[in-house]
Short mmCIF file of C-alpha atoms and ligand atoms in Angstrom, two decimals:
data_model
loop_
_atom_site.label_atom_id
_atom_site.label_comp_id
_atom_site.label_asym_id
_atom_site.label_seq_id
_atom_site.Cartn_x
_atom_site.Cartn_y
_atom_site.Cartn_z
CA MET A 1 -4.75 18.02 -0.63
CA LYS A 2 -3.36 14.56 -1.28
CA ILE A 3 -4.51 11.46 0.57
CA ALA A 4 -2.13 8.50 0.48
CA LEU A 5 -3.14 5.05 1.72
CA CYS A 6 -0.43 2.76 3.02
CA GLY A 7 -0.39 -0.69 4.58
CA TYR A 8 0.80 -4.22 4.03
CA MET A 9 -0.07 -6.20 0.90
CA GLY A 10 -3.65 -7.42 1.14
CA SER A 11 -4.85 -4.70 3.51
CA GLY A 12 -7.31 -3.33 0.92
CA LYS A 13 -5.53 -0.12 -0.12
CA THR A 14 -6.75 -0.15 -3.72
CA GLU A 15 -10.40 -0.96 -3.01
CA VAL A 16 -10.63 1.52 -0.13
CA GLY A 17 -8.71 4.17 -2.10
CA LYS A 18 -11.18 4.00 -4.99
CA LEU A 19 -14.13 4.37 -2.61
CA VAL A 20 -12.51 7.26 -0.70
CA SER A 21 -11.84 9.08 -3.97
CA LYS A 22 -15.48 8.69 -5.02
CA ARG A 23 -16.72 9.82 -1.63
CA LEU A 24 -14.49 12.92 -1.64
CA GLN A 25 -14.86 13.48 -5.40
CA MET A 26 -11.14 13.42 -5.95
CA ASP A 27 -9.10 11.71 -8.67
CA PHE A 28 -7.72 8.28 -7.86
CA TYR A 29 -4.30 6.80 -8.60
CA ASP A 30 -3.00 3.37 -7.72
CA LEU A 31 0.79 3.61 -7.63
CA ASP A 32 1.35 0.01 -8.79
CA GLN A 33 -1.06 0.48 -11.70
CA THR A 34 0.61 3.76 -12.64
CA ILE A 35 3.97 1.94 -12.84
CA GLU A 36 2.43 -0.97 -14.77
CA THR A 37 0.96 1.43 -17.33
CA ALA A 38 4.24 3.33 -17.72
CA GLU A 39 6.25 0.12 -18.08
CA GLU A 40 3.60 -1.74 -20.11
CA LYS A 41 4.21 -4.75 -17.84
CA ASP A 42 2.64 -6.08 -14.68
CA ILE A 43 4.46 -5.80 -11.35
CA PHE A 44 5.29 -9.50 -11.37
CA ASP A 45 7.09 -9.23 -14.72
CA ILE A 46 8.86 -5.98 -13.75
CA PHE A 47 10.28 -7.74 -10.66
CA HIS A 48 11.33 -10.80 -12.62
CA GLU A 49 12.66 -9.15 -15.75
CA LYS A 50 14.21 -5.97 -14.30
CA GLY A 51 14.62 -6.76 -10.59
CA GLU A 52 13.34 -5.26 -7.35
CA ILE A 53 15.85 -2.36 -7.32
CA TYR A 54 14.56 -1.16 -10.70
CA PHE A 55 10.98 -1.44 -9.42
CA ARG A 56 11.82 0.56 -6.26
CA LYS A 57 13.38 3.33 -8.39
CA GLN A 58 10.26 3.54 -10.56
CA GLU A 59 8.11 3.49 -7.42
CA SER A 60 9.96 6.52 -5.95
CA LEU A 61 9.93 8.31 -9.29
CA TRP A 62 6.15 7.95 -9.79
CA LEU A 63 5.40 8.71 -6.14
CA GLY A 64 7.33 11.99 -6.51
CA LYS A 65 5.49 12.83 -9.74
CA LEU A 66 2.04 12.13 -8.29
CA LEU A 67 2.76 14.06 -5.10
CA SER A 68 4.12 17.09 -6.92
CA SER A 69 1.13 17.41 -9.28
CA PRO A 70 -1.11 20.34 -8.37
CA GLU A 71 -4.38 18.38 -8.26
CA ASN A 72 -6.14 16.96 -5.21
CA CYS A 73 -6.09 13.19 -5.35
CA VAL A 74 -6.20 9.89 -3.48
CA ILE A 75 -3.20 7.58 -4.01
CA SER A 76 -3.10 3.92 -3.02
CA LEU A 77 0.54 3.05 -2.41
CA GLY A 78 2.27 -0.30 -2.80
CA GLY A 79 2.92 -2.25 0.40
CA GLY A 80 6.61 -1.32 0.40
CA THR A 81 6.35 2.29 -0.77
CA PRO A 82 6.88 4.14 2.55
CA CYS A 83 9.81 1.88 3.45
CA TYR A 84 12.27 2.64 0.62
CA GLY A 85 14.51 5.55 -0.34
CA ASP A 86 13.27 8.93 0.72
CA ASN A 87 9.60 8.04 0.22
CA ILE A 88 8.53 8.44 3.85
CA HIS A 89 9.77 12.04 3.81
CA LEU A 90 7.84 12.76 0.60
CA LEU A 91 4.76 11.32 2.27
CA LYS A 92 5.18 13.32 5.46
CA THR A 93 5.16 16.72 3.83
CA GLU A 94 2.46 19.33 4.31
CA GLY A 95 -0.56 18.83 2.11
CA VAL A 96 -0.30 15.03 2.26
CA THR A 97 -2.41 13.00 4.67
CA LEU A 98 -0.97 9.53 5.09
CA ILE A 99 -3.43 6.88 6.23
CA TYR A 100 -2.36 3.44 7.45
CA LEU A 101 -4.79 0.55 6.95
CA LYS A 102 -3.63 -1.64 9.83
CA MET A 103 -4.28 -5.38 9.87
CA ASP A 104 -2.74 -8.19 11.92
CA ALA A 105 -0.42 -10.79 10.39
CA GLU A 106 -2.90 -13.65 10.78
CA SER A 107 -5.70 -11.90 8.86
CA LEU A 108 -3.26 -10.67 6.21
CA THR A 109 -1.92 -14.20 5.70
CA ARG A 110 -5.45 -15.57 5.34
CA ARG A 111 -6.09 -13.08 2.52
CA LEU A 112 -2.66 -13.29 0.92
CA PHE A 113 -2.38 -17.08 0.77
CA LYS A 114 -5.26 -17.14 -1.73
CA GLU A 115 -3.75 -14.53 -4.02
CA LYS A 116 0.00 -14.91 -3.56
CA GLU A 117 0.73 -15.92 -7.20
CA THR A 118 0.47 -12.34 -8.45
CA ARG A 119 2.71 -10.95 -5.70
CA PRO A 120 6.44 -11.31 -6.34
CA MET A 121 7.42 -10.84 -2.67
CA ILE A 122 5.48 -13.93 -1.52
CA SER A 123 4.67 -16.07 -4.59
CA HIS A 124 7.23 -18.74 -3.58
CA TYR A 125 5.51 -19.61 -0.27
CA SER A 126 3.59 -22.87 -0.62
CA ASP A 127 3.19 -23.38 3.13
CA LYS A 128 0.72 -21.13 4.93
CA GLU A 129 2.58 -21.22 8.25
CA GLU A 130 5.84 -20.20 6.58
CA LEU A 131 4.03 -17.36 4.85
CA GLU A 132 2.58 -16.20 8.17
CA GLU A 133 6.05 -16.28 9.76
CA PHE A 134 7.37 -14.11 6.90
CA VAL A 135 4.42 -11.69 7.08
CA ARG A 136 4.83 -11.34 10.86
CA LYS A 137 8.54 -10.40 10.62
CA HIS A 138 8.10 -8.22 7.54
CA LEU A 139 5.17 -6.37 9.07
CA PHE A 140 7.18 -5.79 12.24
CA GLU A 141 9.97 -4.16 10.19
CA ARG A 142 7.60 -2.13 8.05
CA ASN A 143 5.49 -0.90 10.96
CA TYR A 144 8.30 1.54 11.76
CA TYR A 145 7.30 3.40 8.57
CA TYR A 146 3.57 2.70 8.49
CA LEU A 147 3.14 3.98 12.05
CA GLN A 148 4.41 7.43 11.03
CA SER A 149 1.03 7.95 9.27
CA ASN A 150 -1.26 10.84 10.20
CA ILE A 151 -4.21 8.50 10.64
CA ILE A 152 -4.03 4.87 11.73
CA LEU A 153 -7.12 2.73 11.15
CA GLU A 154 -7.62 -0.78 12.48
CA VAL A 155 -9.13 -2.59 9.52
CA GLY A 156 -10.05 -5.89 11.21
CA GLU A 157 -13.08 -7.45 9.55
CA LYS A 158 -14.67 -4.08 8.75
CA SER A 159 -16.25 -3.64 5.32
CA PRO A 160 -14.57 -1.26 2.86
CA GLU A 161 -17.62 1.02 3.18
CA ASN A 162 -17.19 1.22 6.98
CA ILE A 163 -13.50 1.97 6.57
CA VAL A 164 -14.34 4.81 4.17
CA GLU A 165 -16.79 6.21 6.75
CA GLU A 166 -14.05 6.14 9.40
CA ILE A 167 -11.62 7.85 7.05
CA ALA A 168 -14.16 10.58 6.26
CA THR A 169 -14.80 11.13 9.99
CA ASN A 170 -11.07 11.27 10.77
CA LEU A 171 -10.45 13.77 7.98
CA ARG A 172 -13.27 16.01 9.28
CA VAL A 173 -11.81 15.91 12.80
CA LYS A 174 -8.35 16.80 11.47
CA SER A 175 -9.45 19.69 9.27
C1 S3P B 1 5.00 -4.79 -2.57
C2 S3P B 1 3.64 -4.66 -2.61
C3 S3P B 1 2.88 -4.61 -3.86
C4 S3P B 1 3.76 -4.14 -5.02
C5 S3P B 1 5.01 -4.93 -5.09
C6 S3P B 1 5.83 -4.85 -3.81
C7 S3P B 1 5.69 -4.84 -1.25
O1 S3P B 1 1.76 -3.74 -3.73
O2 S3P B 1 4.06 -2.77 -4.89
O3 S3P B 1 4.65 -6.26 -5.35
O4 S3P B 1 6.90 -4.66 -1.19
O5 S3P B 1 4.98 -5.04 -0.24
P1 S3P B 1 0.39 -4.14 -2.93
O6 S3P B 1 0.61 -3.83 -1.49
O7 S3P B 1 -0.63 -3.26 -3.55
O8 S3P B 1 0.16 -5.59 -3.19
#
């Protein structure tokens, strides 16, 4: 079984993914970190030196590799992963449970404004209202993909530990 966590930037995919993997005693992979290790560069530099199209190709390549490995694992995706190429179809195959960590644009903006410098998609926004406007529209477009998940969890102000509990309960109900 593979568990893949999707959601907008700032929704807590990496932190929750690590905790879920511990709870279920499965290996953990963060797709962005996997790409960074392979490229020996951080995401910001990959975007700036090689461009977004190159990054999206690497993202699809590593997603395919992780999903086709025989081991059980938890994978935290990048915010854009389900929305490019054929990725949503890879994620909707049997043996993969796709979980959407759903958060509203206002809460996401509050989190993202503090840490936007490391994120190439939003690092140029110096005005919080403009960032929120972008997040709102972008989230609306991306929801088409995110909402195809097997499990949709409203994150709200819940702690990562509570979210993990909800994921564990949902997985039990589904199995
Ligand atoms: C992206 C999200 C990032 C990273 C890249 C592009 C996006 O991942 O993959 O900067 O398109 O939303 P996080 O969601 O982990 O920040």
